[in-house]
PDB file of C-alpha atoms and ligand atoms in Angstrom:
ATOM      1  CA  UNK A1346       0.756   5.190  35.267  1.00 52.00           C
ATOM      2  CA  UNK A1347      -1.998   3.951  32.565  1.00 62.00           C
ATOM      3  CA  UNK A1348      -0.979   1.493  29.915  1.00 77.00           C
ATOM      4  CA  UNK A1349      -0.848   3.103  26.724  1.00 82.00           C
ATOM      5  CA  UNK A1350      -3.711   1.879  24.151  1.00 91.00           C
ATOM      6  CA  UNK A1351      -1.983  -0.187  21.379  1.00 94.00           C
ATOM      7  CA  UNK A1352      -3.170   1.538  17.998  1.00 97.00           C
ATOM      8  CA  UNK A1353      -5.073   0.016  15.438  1.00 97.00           C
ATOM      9  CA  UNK A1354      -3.619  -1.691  12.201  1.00 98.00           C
ATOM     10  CA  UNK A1355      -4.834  -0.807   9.022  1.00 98.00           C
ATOM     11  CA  UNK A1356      -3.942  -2.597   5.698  1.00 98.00           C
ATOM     12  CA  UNK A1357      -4.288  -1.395   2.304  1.00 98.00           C
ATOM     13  CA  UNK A1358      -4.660  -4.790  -0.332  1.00 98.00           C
ATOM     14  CA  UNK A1359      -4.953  -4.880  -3.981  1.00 96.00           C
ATOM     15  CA  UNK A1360      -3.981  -6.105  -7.832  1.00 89.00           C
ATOM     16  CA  UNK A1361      -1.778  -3.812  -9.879  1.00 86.00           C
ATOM     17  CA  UNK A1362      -3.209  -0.564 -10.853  1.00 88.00           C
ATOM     18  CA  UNK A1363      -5.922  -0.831  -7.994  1.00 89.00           C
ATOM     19  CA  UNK A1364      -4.809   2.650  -6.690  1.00 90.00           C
ATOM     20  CA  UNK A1365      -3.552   1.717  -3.257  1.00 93.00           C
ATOM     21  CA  UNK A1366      -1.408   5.275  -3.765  1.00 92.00           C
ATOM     22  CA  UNK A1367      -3.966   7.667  -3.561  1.00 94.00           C
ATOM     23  CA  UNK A1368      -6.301   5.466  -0.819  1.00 96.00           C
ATOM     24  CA  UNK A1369      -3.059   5.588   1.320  1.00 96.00           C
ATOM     25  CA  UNK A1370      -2.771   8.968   1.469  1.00 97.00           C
ATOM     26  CA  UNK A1371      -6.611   9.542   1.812  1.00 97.00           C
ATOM     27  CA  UNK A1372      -6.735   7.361   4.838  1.00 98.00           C
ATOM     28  CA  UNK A1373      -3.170   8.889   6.684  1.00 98.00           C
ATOM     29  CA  UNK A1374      -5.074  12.669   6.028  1.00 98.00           C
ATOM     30  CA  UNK A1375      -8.284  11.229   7.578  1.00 97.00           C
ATOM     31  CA  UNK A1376      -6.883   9.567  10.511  1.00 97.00           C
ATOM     32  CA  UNK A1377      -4.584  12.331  11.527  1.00 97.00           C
ATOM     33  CA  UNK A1378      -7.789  14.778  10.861  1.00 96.00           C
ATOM     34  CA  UNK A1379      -9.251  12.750  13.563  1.00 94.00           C
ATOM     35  CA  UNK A1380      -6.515  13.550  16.129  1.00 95.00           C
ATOM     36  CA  UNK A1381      -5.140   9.760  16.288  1.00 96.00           C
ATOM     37  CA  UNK A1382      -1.192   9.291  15.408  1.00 97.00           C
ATOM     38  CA  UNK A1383      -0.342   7.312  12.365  1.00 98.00           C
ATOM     39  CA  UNK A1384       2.950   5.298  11.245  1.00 98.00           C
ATOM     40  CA  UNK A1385       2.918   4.373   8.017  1.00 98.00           C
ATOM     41  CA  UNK A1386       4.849   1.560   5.813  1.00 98.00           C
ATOM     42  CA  UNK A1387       4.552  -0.689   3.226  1.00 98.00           C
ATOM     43  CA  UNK A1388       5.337  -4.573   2.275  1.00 98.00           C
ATOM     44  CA  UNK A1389       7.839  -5.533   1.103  1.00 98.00           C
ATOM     45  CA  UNK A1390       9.715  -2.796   2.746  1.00 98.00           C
ATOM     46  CA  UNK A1391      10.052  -0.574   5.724  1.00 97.00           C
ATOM     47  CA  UNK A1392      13.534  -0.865   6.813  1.00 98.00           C
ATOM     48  CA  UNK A1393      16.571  -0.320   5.063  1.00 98.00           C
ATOM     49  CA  UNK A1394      17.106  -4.018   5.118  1.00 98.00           C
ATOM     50  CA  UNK A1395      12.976  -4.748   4.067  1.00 98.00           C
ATOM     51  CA  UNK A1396      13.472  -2.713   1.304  1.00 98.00           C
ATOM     52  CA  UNK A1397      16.625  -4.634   0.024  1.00 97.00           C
ATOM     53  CA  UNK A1398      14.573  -7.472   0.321  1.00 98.00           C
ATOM     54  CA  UNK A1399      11.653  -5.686  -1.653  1.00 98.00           C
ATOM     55  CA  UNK A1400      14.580  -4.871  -4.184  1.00 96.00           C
ATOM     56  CA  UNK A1401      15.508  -8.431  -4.814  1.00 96.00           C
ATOM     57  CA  UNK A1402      12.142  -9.105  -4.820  1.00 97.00           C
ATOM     58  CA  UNK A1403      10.962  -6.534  -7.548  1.00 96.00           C
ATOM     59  CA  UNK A1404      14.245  -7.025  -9.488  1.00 93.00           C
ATOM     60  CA  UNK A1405      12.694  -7.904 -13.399  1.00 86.00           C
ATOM     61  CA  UNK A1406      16.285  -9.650 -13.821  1.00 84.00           C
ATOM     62  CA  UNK A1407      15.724 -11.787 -11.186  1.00 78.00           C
ATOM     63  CA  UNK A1408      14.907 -15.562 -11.516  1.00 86.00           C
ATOM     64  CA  UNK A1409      13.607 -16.675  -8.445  1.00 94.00           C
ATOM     65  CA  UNK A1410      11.600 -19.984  -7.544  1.00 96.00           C
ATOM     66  CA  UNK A1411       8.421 -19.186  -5.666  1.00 97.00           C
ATOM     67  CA  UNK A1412       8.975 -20.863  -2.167  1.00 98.00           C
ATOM     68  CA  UNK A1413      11.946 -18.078  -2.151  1.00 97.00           C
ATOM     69  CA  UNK A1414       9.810 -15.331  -2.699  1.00 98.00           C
ATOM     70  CA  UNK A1415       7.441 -16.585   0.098  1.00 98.00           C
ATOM     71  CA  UNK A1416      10.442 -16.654   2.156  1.00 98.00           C
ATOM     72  CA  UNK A1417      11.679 -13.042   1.296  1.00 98.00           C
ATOM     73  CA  UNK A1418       7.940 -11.275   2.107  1.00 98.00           C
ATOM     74  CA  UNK A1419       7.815 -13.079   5.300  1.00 98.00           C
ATOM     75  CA  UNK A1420      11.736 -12.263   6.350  1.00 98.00           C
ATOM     76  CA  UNK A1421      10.775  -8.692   5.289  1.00 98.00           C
ATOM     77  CA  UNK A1422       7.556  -8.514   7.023  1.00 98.00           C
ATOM     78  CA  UNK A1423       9.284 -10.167   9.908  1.00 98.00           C
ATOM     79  CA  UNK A1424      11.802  -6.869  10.014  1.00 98.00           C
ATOM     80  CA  UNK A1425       9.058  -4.677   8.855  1.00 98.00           C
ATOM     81  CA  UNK A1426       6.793  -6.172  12.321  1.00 98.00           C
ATOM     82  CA  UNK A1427      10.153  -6.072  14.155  1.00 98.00           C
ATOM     83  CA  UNK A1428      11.208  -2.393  13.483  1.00 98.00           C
ATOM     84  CA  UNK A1429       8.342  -0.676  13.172  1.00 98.00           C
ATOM     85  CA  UNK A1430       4.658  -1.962  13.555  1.00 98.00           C
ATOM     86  CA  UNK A1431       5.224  -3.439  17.087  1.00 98.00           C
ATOM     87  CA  UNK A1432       6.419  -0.362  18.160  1.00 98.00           C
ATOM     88  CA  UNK A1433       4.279   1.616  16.774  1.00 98.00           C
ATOM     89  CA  UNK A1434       1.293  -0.130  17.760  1.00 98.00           C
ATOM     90  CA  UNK A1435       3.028   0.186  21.564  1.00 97.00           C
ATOM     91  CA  UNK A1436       3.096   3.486  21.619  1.00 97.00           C
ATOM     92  CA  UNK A1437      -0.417   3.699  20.247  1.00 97.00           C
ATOM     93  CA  UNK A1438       0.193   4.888  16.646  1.00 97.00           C
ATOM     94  CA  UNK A1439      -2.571   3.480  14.241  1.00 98.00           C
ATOM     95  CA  UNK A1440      -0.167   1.584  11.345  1.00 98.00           C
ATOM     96  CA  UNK A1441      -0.942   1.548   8.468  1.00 98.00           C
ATOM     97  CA  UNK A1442       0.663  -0.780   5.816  1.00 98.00           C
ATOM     98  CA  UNK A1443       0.327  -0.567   2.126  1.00 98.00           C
ATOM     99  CA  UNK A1444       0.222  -4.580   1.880  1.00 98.00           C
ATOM    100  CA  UNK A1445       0.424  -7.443   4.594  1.00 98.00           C
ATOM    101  CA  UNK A1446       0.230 -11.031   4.884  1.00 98.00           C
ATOM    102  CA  UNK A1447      -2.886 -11.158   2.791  1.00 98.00           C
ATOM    103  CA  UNK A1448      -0.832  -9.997  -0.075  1.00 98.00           C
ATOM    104  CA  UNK A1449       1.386 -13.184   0.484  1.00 98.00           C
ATOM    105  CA  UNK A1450      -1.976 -15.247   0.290  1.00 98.00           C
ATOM    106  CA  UNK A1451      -3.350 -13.754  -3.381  1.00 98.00           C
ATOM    107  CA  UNK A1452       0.464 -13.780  -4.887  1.00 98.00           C
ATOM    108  CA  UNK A1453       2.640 -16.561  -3.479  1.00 98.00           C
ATOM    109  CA  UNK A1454      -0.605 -18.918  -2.084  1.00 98.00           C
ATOM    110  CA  UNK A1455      -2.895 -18.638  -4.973  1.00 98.00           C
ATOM    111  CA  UNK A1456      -1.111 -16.646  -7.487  1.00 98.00           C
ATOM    112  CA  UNK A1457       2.221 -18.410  -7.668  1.00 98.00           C
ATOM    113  CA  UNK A1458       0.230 -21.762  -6.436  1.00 98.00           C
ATOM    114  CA  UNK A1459       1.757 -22.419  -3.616  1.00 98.00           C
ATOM    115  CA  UNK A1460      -1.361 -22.861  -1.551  1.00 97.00           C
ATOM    116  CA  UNK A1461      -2.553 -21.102   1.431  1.00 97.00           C
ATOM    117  CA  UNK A1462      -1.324 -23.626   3.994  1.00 98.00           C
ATOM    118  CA  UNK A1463       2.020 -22.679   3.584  1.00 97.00           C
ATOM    119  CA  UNK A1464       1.299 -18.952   3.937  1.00 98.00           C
ATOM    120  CA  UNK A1465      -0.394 -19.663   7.104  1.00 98.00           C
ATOM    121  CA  UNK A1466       1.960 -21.289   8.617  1.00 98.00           C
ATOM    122  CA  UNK A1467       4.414 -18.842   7.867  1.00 98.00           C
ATOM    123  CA  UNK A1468       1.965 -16.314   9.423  1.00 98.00           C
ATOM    124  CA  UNK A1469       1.726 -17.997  11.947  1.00 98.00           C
ATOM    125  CA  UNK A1470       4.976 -18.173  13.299  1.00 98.00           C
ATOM    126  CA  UNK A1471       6.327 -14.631  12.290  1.00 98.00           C
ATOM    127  CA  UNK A1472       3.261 -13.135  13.635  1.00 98.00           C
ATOM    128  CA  UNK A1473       0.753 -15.561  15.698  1.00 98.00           C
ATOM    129  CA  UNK A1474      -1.349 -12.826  17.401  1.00 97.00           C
ATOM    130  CA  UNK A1475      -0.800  -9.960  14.845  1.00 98.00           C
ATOM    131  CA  UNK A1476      -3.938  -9.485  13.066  1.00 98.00           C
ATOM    132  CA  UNK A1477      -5.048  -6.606  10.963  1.00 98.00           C
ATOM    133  CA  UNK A1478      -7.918  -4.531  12.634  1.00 98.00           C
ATOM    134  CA  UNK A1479      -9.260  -3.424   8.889  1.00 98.00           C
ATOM    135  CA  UNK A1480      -8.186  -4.505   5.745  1.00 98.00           C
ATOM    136  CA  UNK A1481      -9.086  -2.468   2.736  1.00 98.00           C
ATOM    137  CA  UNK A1482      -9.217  -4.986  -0.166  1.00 98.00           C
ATOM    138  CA  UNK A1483      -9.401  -2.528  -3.926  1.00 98.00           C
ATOM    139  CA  UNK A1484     -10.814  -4.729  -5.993  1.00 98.00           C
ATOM    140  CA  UNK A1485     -10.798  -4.315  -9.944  1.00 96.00           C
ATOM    141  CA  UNK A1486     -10.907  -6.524 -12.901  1.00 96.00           C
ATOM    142  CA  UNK A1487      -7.135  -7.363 -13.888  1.00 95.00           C
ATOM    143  CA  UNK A1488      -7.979  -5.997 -17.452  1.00 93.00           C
ATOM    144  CA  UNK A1489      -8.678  -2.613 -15.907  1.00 94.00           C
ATOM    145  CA  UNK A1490      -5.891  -2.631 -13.155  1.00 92.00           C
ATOM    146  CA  UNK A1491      -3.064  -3.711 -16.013  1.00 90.00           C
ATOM    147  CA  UNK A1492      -4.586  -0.865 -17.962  1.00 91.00           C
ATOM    148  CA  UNK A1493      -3.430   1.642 -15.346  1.00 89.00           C
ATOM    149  CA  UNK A1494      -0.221   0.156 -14.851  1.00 88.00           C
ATOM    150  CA  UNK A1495       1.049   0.428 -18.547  1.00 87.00           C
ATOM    151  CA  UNK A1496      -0.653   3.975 -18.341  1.00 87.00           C
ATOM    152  CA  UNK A1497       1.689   4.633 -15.603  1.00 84.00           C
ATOM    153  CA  UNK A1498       4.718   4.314 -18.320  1.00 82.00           C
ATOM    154  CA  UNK A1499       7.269   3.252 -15.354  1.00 86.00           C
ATOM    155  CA  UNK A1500       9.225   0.383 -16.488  1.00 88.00           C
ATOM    156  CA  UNK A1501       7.372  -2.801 -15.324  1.00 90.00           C
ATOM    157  CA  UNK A1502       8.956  -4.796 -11.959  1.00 92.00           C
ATOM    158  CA  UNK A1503       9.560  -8.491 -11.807  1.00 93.00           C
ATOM    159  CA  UNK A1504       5.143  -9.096 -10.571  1.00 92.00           C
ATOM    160  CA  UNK A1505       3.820  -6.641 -12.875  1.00 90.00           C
ATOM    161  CA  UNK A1506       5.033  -8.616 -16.139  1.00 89.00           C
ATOM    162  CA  UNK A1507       3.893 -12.017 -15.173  1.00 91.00           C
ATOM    163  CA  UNK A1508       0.647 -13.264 -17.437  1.00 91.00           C
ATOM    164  CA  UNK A1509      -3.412 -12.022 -16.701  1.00 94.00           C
ATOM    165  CA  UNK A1510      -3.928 -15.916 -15.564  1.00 97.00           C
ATOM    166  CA  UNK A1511      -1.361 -15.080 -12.506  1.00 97.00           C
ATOM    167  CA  UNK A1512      -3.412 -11.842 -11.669  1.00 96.00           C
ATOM    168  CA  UNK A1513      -6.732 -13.618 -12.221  1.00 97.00           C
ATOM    169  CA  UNK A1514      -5.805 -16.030  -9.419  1.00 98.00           C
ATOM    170  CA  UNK A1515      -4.014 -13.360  -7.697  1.00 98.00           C
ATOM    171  CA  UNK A1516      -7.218 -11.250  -7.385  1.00 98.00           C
ATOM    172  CA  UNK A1517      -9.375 -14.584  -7.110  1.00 98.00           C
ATOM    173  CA  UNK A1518      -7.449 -15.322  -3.875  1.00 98.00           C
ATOM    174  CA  UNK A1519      -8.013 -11.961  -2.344  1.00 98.00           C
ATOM    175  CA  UNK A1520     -11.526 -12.184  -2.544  1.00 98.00           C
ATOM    176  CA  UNK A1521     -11.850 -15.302  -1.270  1.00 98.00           C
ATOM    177  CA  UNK A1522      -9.809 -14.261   1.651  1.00 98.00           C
ATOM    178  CA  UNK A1523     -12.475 -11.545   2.405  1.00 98.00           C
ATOM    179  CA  UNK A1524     -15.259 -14.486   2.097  1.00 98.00           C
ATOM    180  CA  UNK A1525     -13.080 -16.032   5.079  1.00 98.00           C
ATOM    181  CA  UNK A1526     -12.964 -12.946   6.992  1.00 97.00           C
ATOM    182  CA  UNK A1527     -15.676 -11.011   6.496  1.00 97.00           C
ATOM    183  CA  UNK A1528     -15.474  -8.925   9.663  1.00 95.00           C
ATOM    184  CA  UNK A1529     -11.942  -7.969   8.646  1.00 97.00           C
ATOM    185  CA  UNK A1530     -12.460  -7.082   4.983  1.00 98.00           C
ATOM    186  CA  UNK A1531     -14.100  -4.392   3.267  1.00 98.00           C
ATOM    187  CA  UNK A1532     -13.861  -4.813  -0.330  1.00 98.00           C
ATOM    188  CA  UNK A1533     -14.242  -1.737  -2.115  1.00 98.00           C
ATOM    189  CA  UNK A1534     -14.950  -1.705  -6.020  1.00 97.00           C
ATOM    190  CA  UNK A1535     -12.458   0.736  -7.494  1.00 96.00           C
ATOM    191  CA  UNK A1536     -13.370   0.668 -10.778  1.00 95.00           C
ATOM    192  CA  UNK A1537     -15.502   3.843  -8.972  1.00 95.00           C
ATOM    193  CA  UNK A1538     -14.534   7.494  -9.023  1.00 95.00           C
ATOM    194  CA  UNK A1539     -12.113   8.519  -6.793  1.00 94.00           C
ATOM    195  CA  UNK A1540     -15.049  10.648  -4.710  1.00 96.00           C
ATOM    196  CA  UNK A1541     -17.019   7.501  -4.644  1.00 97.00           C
ATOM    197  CA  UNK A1542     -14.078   5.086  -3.075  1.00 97.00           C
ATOM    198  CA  UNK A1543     -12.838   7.657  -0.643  1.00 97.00           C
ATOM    199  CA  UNK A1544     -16.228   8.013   0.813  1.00 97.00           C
ATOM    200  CA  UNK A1545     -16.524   4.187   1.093  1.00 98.00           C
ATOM    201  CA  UNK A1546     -13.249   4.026   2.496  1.00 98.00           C
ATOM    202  CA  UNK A1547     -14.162   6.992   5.418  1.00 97.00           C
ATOM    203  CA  UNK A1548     -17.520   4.346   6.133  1.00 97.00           C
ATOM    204  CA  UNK A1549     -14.925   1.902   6.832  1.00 97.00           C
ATOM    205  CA  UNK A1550     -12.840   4.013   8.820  1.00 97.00           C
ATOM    206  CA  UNK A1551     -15.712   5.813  10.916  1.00 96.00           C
ATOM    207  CA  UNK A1552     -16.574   2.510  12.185  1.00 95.00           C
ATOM    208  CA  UNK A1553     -13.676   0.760  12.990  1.00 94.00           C
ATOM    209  CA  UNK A1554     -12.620   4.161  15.000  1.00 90.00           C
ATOM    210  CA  UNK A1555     -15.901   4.405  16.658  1.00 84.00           C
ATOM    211  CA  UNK A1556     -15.493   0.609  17.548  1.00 80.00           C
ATOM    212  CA  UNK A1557     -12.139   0.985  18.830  1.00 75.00           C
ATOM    213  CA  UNK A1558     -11.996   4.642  19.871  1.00 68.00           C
ATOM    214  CA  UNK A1559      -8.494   4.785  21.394  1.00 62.00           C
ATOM    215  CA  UNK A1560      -5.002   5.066  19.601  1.00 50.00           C
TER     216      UNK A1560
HETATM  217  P1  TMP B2652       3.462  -2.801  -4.526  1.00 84.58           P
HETATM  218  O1  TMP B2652       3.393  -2.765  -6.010  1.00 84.58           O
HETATM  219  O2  TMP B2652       2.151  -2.705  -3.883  1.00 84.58           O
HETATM  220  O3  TMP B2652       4.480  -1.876  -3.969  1.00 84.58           O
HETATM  221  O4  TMP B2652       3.946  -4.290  -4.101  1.00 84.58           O
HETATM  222  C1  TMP B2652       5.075  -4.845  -4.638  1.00 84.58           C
HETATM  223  C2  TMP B2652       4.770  -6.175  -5.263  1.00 84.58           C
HETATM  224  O5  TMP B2652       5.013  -7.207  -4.308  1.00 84.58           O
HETATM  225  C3  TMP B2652       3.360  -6.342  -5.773  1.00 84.58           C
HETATM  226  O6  TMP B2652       3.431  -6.788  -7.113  1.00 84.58           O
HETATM  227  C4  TMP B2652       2.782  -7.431  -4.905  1.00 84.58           C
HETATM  228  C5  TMP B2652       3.984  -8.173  -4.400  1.00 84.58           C
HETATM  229  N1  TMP B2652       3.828  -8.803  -3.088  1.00 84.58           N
HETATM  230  C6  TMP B2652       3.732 -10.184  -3.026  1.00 84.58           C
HETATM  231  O7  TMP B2652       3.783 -10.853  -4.050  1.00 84.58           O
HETATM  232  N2  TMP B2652       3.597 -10.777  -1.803  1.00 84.58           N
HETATM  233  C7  TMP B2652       3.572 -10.076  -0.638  1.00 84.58           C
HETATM  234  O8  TMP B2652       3.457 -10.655   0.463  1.00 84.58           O
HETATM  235  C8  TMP B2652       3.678  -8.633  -0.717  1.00 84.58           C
HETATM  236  C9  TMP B2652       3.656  -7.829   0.538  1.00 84.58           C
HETATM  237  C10 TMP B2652       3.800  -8.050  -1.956  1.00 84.58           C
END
């Protein structure tokens, strides 16, 4: 009997407005194109329990003091990483989450100030040898991505009404993530037509695929 590959994990980061949407369901179309098996989810969420969390979470009416809402992603994630990545990577599904741990490092470690040490250690005992094989940063100017949002005309959740200096350092600590880890990142400028940032993102893809050809 052979061992089955594990699949490859793929995670989609961004601000508000960045248009994680329409990359996610570019890059499910283009892997399953390709013949490989996909599993998708998101952060907070998942599970029926993750996405109680991500309710709580999200809630506008909620008060919450930051070291709680670090606490919340990460018991999500840990469900989320419980219930359905591990498995999925097992049976060699590619995953592919809309938001990981990196999102925990731009909101709660530099957005809500809580530092990155914190987040890392966190990380590192929900999930010491999970590591994303690609993450898609989306990068655009807060300005632009809060544009979209009130565009959007959905009533705004708890994140999306905090102040631009909270998404300045929220996007600030993104990018200096993919300084740290530049052979994990691809930052993509999505301020660019839609034709323009799908084709990036199938560059991306192409080569992480023809790197690590099974899933
Ligand atoms: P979404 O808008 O991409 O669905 O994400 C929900 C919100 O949760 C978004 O404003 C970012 C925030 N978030 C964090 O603050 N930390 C995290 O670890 C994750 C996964 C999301």
């Amino acid at each position: 009997m052979t061992d089955t590959p594990r699949g490859l994990l793929i995670t989609l980061e961004g601000g508000e407005g960045a248009g994680k949407t329409t990359a996610q369901t570019f890059i499910h179309d283009w892997l399953v194109a390709e013949g490989r098996s996909v599993t998708t989810t998101r952060e907070p969420g998942g599970t029926q329990l993750a996405e109680g969390i991500r309710d709580m979470l999200l809630d506008k009416r909620g008060d919450m003091a930051p070291p709680t809402e670090l606490l919340l992603m990460f018991a999500a994630r840990a469900e989320n990483i419980a219930k359905i990545i591990e498995p999925a990577l097992a049976k060699g599904h590619d995953v592919l989450c809309d938001r990981f741990t990196d999102a925990s490092r731009a909101y709660q470690g530099a957005g809500r100030q809580l530092g990155l040490s914190s987040v890392d250690a966190l990380a590192e005992w929900v999930h010491p040898t999970l590591r994303p094989d690609l993450t898609l940063l989306l990068d655009v100017p807060v300005a632009v991505g809060m544009e979209r949002v009130g565009k959007r005309g959905a009533a705004l959740n708890r994140f999306e009404m905090a102040d631009v200096e909270f998404f300045e350092r929220v996007r600030q600590g993104y990018l200096d993530q993919a300084t740290r880890e530049p052979d994990r990142f691809v930052v993509i400028d999505a301020t660019q037509s839609i034709d323009t940032v799908q084709s990036k993102i199938k560059d991306a893809l192409l080569e992480l695929v023809v790197r690590r050809p099974h899933g």
